[in-house]
Structures are given as C-alpha cells and as structure tokens.
CSV table of N, CA and C in Angstrom, one decimal:
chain,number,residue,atom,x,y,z
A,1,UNK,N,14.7,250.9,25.7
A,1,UNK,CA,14.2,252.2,25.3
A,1,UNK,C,15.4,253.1,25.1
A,2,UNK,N,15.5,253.8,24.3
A,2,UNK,CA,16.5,254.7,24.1
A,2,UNK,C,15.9,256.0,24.5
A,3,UNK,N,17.3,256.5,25.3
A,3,UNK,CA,17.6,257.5,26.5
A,3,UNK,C,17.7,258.7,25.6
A,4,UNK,N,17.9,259.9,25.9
A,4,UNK,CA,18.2,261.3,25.4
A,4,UNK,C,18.7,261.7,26.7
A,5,UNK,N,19.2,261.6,27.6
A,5,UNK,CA,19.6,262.2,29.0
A,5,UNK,C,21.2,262.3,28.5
A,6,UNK,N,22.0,263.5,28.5
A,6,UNK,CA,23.0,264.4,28.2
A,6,UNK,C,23.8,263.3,29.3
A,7,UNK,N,23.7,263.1,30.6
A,7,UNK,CA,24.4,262.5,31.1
A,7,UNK,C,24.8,260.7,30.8
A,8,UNK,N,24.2,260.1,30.0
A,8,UNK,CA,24.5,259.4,29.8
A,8,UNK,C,25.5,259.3,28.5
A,9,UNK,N,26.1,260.5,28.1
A,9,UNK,CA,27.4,260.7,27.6
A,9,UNK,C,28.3,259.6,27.8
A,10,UNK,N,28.2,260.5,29.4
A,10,UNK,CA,29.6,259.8,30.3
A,10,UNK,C,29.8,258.2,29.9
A,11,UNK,N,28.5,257.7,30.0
A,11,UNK,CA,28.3,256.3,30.3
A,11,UNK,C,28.3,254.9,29.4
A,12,UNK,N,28.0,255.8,27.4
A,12,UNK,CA,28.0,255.2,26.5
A,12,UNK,C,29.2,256.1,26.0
A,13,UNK,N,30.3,255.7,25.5
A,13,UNK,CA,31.3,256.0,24.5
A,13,UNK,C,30.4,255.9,23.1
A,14,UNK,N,29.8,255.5,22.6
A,14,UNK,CA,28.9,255.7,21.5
A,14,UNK,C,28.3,257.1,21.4
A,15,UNK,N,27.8,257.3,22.2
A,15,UNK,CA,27.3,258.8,22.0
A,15,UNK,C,27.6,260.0,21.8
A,16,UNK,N,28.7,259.9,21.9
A,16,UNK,CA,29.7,260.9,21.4
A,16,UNK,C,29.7,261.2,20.0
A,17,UNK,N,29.5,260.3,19.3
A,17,UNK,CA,29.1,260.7,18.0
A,17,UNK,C,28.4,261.0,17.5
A,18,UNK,N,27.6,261.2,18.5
A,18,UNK,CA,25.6,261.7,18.3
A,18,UNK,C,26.2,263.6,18.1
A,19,UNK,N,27.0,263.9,18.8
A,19,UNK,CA,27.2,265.1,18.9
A,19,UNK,C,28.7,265.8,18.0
A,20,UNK,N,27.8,265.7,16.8
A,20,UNK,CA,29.0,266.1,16.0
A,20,UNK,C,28.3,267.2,15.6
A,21,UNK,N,29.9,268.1,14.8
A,21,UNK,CA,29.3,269.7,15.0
A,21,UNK,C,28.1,269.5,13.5
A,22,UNK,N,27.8,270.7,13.3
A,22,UNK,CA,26.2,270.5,12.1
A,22,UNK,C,27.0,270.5,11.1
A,23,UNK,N,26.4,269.9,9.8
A,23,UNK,CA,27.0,269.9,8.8
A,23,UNK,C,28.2,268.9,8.9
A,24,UNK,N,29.0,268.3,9.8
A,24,UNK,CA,30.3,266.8,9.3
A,24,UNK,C,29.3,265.9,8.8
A,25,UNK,N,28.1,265.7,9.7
A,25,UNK,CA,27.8,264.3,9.4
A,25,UNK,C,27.7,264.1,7.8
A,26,UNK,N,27.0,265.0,7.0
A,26,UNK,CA,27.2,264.9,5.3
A,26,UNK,C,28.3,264.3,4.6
A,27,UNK,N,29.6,264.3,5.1
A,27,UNK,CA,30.8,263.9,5.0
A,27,UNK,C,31.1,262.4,5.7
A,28,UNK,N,30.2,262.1,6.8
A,28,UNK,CA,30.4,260.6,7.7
A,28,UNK,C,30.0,259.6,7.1
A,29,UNK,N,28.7,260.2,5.9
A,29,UNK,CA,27.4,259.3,5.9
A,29,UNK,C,29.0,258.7,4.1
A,30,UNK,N,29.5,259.5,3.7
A,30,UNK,CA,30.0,258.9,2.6
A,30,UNK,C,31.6,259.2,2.5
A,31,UNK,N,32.6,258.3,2.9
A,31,UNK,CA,34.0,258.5,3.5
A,31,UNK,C,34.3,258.0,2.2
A,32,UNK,N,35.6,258.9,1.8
A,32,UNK,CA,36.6,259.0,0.0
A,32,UNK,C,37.8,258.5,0.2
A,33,UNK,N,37.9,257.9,-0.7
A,33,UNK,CA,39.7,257.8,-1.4
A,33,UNK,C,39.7,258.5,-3.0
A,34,UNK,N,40.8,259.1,-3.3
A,34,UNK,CA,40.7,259.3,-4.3
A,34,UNK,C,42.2,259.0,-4.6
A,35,UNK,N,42.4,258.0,-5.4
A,35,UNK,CA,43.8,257.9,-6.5
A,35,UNK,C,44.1,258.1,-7.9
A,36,UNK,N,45.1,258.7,-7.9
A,36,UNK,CA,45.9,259.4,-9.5
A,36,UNK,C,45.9,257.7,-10.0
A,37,UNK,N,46.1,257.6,-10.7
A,37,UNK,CA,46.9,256.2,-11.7
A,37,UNK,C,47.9,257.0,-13.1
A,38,UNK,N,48.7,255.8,-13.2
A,38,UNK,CA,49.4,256.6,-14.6
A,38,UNK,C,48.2,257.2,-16.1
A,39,UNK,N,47.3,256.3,-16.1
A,39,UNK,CA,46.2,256.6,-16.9
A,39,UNK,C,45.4,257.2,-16.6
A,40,UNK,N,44.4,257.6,-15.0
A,40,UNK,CA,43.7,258.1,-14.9
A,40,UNK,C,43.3,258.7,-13.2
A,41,UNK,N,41.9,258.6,-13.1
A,41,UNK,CA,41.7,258.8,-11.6
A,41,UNK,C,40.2,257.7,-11.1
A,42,UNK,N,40.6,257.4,-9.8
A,42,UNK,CA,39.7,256.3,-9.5
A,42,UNK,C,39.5,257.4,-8.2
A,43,UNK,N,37.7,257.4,-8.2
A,43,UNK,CA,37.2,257.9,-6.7
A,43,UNK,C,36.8,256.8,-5.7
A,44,UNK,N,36.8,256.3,-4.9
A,44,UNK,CA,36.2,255.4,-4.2
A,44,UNK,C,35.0,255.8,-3.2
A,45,UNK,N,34.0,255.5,-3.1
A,45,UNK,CA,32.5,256.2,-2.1
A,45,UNK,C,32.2,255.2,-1.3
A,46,UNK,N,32.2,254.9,0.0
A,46,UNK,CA,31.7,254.2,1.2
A,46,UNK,C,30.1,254.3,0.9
A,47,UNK,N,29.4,253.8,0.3
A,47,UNK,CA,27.8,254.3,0.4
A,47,UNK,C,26.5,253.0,0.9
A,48,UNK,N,27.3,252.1,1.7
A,48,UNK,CA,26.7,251.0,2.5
A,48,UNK,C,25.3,251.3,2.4
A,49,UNK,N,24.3,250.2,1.9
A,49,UNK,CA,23.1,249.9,1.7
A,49,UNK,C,22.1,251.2,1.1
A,50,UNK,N,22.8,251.7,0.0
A,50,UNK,CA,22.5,252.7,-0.7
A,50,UNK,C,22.0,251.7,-1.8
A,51,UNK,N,20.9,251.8,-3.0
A,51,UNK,CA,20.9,251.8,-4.4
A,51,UNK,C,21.3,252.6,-5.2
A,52,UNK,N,21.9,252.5,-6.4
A,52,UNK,CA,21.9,253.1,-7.7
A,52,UNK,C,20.8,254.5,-7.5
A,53,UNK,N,19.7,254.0,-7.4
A,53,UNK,CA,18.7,254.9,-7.7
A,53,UNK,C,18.9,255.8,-6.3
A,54,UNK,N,19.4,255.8,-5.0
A,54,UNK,CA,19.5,256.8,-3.9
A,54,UNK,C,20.8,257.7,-4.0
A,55,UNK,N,21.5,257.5,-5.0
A,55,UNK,CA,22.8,258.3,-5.5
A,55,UNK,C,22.7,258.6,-6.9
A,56,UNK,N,23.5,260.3,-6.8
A,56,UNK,CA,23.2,261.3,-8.0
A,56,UNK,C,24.8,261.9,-7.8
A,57,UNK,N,25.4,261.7,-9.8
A,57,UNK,CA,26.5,262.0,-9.3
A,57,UNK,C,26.5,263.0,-10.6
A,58,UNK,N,26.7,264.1,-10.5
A,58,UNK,CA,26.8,265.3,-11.0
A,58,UNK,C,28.0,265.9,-11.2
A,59,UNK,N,28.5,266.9,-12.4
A,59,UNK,CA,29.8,267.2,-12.7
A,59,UNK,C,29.1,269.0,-12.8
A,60,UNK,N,29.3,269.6,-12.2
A,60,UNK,CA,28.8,271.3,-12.0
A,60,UNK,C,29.3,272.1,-12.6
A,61,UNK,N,29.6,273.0,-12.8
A,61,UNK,CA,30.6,274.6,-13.5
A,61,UNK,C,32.0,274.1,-13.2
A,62,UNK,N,32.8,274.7,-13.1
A,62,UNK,CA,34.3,274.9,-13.3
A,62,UNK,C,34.7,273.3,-13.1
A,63,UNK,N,34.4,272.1,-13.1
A,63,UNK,CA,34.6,271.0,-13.2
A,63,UNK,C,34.8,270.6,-11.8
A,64,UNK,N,33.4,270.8,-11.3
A,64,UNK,CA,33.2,269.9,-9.7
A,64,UNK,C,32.4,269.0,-9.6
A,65,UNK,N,32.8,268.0,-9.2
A,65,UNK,CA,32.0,266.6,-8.9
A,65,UNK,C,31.7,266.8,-7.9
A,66,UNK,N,30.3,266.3,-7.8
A,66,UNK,CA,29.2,266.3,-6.6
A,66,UNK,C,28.8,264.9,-6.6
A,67,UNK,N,28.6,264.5,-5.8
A,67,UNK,CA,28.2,263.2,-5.5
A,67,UNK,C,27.1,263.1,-4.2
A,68,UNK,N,25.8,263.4,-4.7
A,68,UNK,CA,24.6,263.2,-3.4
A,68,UNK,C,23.7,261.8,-3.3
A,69,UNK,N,23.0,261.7,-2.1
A,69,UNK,CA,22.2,260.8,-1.9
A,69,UNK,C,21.4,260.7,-0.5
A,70,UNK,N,20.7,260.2,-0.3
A,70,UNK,CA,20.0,259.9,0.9
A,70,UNK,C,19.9,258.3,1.0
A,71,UNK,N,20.2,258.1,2.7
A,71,UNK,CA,20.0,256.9,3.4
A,71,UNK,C,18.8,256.9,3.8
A,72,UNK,N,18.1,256.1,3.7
A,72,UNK,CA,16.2,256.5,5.0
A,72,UNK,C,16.5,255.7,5.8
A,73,UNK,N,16.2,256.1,6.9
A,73,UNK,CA,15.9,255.9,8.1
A,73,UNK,C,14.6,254.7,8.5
A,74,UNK,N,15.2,253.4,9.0
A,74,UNK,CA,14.0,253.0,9.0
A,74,UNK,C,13.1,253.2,10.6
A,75,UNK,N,11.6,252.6,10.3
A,75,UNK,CA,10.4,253.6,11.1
A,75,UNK,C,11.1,253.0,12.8
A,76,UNK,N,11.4,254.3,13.4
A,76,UNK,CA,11.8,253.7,15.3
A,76,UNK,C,10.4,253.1,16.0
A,77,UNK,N,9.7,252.0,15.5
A,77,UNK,CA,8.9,251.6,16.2
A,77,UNK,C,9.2,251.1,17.6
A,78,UNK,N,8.4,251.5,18.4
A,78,UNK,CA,8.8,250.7,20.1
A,78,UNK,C,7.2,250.6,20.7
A,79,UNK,N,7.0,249.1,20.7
A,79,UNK,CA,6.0,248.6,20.9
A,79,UNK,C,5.9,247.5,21.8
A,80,UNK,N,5.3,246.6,22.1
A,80,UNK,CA,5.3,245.0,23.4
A,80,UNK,C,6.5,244.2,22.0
A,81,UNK,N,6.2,244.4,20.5
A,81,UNK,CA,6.4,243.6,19.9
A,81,UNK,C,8.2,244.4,19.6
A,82,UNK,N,8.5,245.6,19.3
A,82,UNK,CA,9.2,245.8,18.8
A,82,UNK,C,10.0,246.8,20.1
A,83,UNK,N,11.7,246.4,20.3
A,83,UNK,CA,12.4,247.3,21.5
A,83,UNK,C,13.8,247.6,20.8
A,84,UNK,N,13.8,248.7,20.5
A,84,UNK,CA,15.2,248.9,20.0
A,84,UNK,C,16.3,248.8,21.7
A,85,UNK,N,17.2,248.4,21.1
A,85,UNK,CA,18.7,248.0,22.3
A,85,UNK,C,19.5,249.4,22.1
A,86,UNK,N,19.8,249.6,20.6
A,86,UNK,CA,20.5,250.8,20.5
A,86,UNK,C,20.7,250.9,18.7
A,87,UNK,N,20.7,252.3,18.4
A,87,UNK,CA,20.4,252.7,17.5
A,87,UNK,C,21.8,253.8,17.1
A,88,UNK,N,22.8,253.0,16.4
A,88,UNK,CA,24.0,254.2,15.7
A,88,UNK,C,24.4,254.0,14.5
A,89,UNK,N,23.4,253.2,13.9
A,89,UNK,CA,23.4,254.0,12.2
A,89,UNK,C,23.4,254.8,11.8
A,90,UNK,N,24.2,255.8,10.7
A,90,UNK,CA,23.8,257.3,10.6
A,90,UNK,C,22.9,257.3,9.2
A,91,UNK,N,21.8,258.1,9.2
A,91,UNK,CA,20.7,258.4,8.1
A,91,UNK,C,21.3,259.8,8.1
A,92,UNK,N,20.1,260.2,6.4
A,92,UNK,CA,20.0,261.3,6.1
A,92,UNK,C,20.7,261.6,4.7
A,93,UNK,N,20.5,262.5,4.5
A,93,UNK,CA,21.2,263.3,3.3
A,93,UNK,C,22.7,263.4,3.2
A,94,UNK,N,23.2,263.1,2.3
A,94,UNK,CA,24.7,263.3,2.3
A,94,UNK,C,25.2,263.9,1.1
A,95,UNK,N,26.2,264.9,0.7
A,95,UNK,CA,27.1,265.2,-0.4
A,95,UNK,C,28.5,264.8,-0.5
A,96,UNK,N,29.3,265.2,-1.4
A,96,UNK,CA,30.4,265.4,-1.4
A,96,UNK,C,30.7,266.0,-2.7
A,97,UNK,N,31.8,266.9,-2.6
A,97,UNK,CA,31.7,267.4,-4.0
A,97,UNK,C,33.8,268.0,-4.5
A,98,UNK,N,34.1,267.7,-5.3
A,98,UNK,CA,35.9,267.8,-5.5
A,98,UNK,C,35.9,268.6,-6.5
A,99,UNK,N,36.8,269.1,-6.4
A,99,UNK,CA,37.1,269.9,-8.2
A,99,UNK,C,38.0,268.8,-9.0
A,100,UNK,N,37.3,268.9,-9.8
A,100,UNK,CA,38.4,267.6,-11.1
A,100,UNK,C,40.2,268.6,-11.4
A,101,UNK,N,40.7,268.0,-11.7
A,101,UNK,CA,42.0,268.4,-12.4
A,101,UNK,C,41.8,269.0,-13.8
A,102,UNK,N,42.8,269.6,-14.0
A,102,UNK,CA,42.7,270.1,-15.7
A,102,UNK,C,42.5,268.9,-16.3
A,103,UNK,N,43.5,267.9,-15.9
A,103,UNK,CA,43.6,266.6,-17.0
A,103,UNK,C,43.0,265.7,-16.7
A,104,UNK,N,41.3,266.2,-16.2
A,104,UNK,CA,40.7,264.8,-16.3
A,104,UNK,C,39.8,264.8,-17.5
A,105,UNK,N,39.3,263.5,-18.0
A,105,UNK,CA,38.8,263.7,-19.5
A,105,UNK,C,36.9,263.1,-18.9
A,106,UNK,N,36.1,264.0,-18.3
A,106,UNK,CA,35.5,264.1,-17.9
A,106,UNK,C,34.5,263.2,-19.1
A,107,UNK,N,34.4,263.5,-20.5
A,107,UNK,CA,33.5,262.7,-21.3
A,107,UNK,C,34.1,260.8,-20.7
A,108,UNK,N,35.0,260.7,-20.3
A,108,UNK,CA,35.3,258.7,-19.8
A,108,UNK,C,34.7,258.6,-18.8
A,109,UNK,N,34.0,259.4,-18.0
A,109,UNK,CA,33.8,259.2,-16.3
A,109,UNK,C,32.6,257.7,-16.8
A,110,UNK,N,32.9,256.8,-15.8
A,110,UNK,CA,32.0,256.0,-15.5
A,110,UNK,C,32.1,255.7,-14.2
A,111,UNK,N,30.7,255.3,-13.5
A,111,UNK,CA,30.1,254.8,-12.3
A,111,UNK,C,29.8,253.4,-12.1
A,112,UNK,N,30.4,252.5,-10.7
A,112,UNK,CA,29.8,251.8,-10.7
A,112,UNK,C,29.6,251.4,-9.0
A,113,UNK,N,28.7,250.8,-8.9
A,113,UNK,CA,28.0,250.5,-7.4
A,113,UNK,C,28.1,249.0,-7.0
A,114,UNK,N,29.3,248.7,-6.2
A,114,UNK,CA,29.2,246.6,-6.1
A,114,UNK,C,29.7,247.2,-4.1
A,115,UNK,N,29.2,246.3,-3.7
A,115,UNK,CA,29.6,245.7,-2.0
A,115,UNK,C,29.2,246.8,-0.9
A,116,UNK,N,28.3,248.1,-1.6
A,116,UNK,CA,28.2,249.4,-0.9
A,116,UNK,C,29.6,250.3,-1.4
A,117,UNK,N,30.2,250.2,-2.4
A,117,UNK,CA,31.7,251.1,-2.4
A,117,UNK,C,30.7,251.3,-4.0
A,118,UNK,N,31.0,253.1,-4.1
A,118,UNK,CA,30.7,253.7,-5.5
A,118,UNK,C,31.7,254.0,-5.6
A,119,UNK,N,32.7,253.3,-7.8
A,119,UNK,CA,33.9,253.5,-7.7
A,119,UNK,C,33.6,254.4,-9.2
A,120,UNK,N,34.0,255.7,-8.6
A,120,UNK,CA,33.8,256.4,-10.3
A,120,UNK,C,35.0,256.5,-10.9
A,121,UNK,N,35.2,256.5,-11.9
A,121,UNK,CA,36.8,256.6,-12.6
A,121,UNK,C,36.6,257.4,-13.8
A,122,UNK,N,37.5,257.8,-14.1
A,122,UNK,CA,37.7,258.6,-15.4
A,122,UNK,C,39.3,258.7,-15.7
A,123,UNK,N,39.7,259.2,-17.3
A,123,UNK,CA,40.8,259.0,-17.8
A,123,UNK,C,41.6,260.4,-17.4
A,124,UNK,N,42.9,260.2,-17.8
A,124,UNK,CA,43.1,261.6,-18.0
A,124,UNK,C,43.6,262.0,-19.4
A,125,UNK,N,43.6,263.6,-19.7
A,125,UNK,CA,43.9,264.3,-21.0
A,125,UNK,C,44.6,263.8,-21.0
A,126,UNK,N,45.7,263.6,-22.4
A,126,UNK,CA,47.0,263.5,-22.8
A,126,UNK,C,47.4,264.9,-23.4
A,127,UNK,N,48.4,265.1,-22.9
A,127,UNK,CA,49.4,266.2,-22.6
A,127,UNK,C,49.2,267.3,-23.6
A,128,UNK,N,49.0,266.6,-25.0
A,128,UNK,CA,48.8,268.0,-26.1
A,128,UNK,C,47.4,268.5,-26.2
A,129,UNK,N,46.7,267.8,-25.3
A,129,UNK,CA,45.1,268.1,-24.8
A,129,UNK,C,45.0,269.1,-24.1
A,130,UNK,N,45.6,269.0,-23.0
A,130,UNK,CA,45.8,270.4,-21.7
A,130,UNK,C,46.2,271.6,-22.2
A,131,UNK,N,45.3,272.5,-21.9
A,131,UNK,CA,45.6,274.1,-22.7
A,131,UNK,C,46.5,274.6,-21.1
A,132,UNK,N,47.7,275.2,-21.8
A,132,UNK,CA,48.3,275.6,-20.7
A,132,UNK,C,48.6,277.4,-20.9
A,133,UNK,N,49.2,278.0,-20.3
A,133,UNK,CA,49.3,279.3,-20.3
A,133,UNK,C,49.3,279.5,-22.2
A,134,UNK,N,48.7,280.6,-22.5
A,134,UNK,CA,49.1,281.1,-23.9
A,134,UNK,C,49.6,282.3,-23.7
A,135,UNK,N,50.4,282.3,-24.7
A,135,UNK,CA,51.4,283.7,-25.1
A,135,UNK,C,50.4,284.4,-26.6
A,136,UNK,N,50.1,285.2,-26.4
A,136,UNK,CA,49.5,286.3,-27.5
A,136,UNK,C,50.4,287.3,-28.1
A,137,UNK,N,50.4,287.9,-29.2
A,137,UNK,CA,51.4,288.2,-30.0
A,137,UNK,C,50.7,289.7,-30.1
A,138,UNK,N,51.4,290.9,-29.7
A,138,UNK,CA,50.9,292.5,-29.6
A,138,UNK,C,51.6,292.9,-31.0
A,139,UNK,N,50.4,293.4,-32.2
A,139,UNK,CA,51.5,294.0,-32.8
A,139,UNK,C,50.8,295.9,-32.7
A,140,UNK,N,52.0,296.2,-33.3
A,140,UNK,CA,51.4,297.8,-33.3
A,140,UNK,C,52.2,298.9,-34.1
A,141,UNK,N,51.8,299.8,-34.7
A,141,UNK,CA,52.9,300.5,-35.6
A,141,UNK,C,53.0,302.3,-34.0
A,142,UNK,N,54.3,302.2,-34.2
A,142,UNK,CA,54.8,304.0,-33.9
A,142,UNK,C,55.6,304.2,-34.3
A,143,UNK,N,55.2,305.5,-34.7
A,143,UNK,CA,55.6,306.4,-35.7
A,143,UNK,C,56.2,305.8,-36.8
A,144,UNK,N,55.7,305.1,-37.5
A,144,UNK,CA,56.0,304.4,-39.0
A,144,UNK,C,56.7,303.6,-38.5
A,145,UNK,N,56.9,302.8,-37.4
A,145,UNK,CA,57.5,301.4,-37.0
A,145,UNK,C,56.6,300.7,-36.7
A,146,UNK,N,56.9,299.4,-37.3
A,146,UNK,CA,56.7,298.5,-37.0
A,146,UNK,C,57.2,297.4,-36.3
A,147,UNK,N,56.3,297.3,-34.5
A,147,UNK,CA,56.6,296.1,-33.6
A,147,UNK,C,56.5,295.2,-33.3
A,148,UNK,N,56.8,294.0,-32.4
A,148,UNK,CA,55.8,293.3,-32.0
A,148,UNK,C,56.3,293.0,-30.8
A,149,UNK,N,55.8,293.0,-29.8
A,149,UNK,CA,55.7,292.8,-28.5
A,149,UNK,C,54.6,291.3,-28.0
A,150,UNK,N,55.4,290.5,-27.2
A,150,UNK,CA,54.5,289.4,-26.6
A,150,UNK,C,54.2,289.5,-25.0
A,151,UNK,N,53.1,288.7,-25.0
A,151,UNK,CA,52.8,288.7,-23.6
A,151,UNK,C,52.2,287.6,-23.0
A,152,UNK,N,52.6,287.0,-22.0
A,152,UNK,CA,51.8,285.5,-21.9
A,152,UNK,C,51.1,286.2,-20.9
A,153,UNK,N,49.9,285.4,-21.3
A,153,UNK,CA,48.9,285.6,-20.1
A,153,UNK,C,48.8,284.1,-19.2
C-alpha cells in the first residue's frame, strides 16, 4: 500500500522527490541538451514512453521553441488482484521552451522521436543572411546647405 505519512520521508530517500517546489517538475518530466555544430543546432528531449502524437513542438513570436506534452498516468488500481510496492514515475504535463538564435534557419527545423530521446535540429543562417545593426543615412538641407549625417541604429 502506498503511505502519505510526511514521516516516512526520513525513511524512503525516494521521497524526497515527491516534494519538489511547484512548477520544476514540468522541466523533470523532459531533461535537454542543446548543441551548436559548425552547420547547425541539435536539441536533444529525454521524453521516455511518450508518442509522436503526446508531443507538440511549436516555434511562438520572437523565435521561441516550445516543446509540450503529457505522460498519463496509469489507473493506481489496489485490489486482492493488484498491490503497488512503490510508485516514482513522474506523470503529467510538461513544457519547455528556448529562444532560437538569430542564426537559426528555422524553415530546416526537423523532428524526430527513436529510443524515447526527441532530437530536433535545424540549420543555421549563413552569415550574409543575418541582419545585423543598420546604419541609416540623415540627409537634410540648413540654410542652403546641404548635409548628411549617419546614424546606426
């Protein structure tokens, strides 16, 4: 039978992880790597006994990846027939979400789902791609002159 008595804290080192503050576990349920490459970027997702179809990976406003899904929980039956020993799988709803880099080329992103690991990757811009600071060109006439004044924004 599984206990709820606070004192058995002390007595299971497991349990300690029952008490995580609100809101980490969304982050437990799916653990990241993310690496640069000379060509591009590779994300790695921990998403153990997930489907395709229980993960939604989204690219938002200012170029944030979101990556959600839910685990279900299977039913805690406890019956003559059925006795759980102990129970520390973590279920539920999970996010995660990154801001992309200037130079990622977000139309390459592809997804794939093998061994429980989601590996998304995408390319990056090449260099004459990336809009970087522009300089704007002020012109203006005083008193029958003509100037020109720049200004990078």
């Amino acid at each position: 039978m599984i206990s709820s008595n606070p004192a058995n804290t002390f007595l299971d080192p497991f349990k300690v992880l029952e008490q995580i503050p609100f809101g980490l576990e969304n982050t437990l349920l799916a653990r990241v790597d993310w690496k640069e490459t000379a060509k591009g970027h590779v994300i790695s997702v921990d998403v153990p006994g997930l489907k395709k179809d229980d993960i939604k990976i989204e690219i938002e406003e200012n170029r944030v990846l979101r990556v959600s899904g839910e685990r279900k929980k299977e039913e805690e039956k406890n019956d003559e027939e059925n006795h759980w020993h102990c129970v520390e799988r973590s279920y539920g709803k999970f996010w995660r979400q990154f801001r992309l880099p200037e130079n990622a080329d977000i139309d390459t992103m592809k997804a794939k789902l093998e061994n429980g690991v989601l590996t998304i990757s995408f390319a990056k811009l090449s260099a004459y791609r990336i809009k970087g600071p522009k300089v704007v060109s002020i012109e203006s006439k005083q008193q029958g002159k003509e100037s020109s004044v720049r200004e990078e924004l």
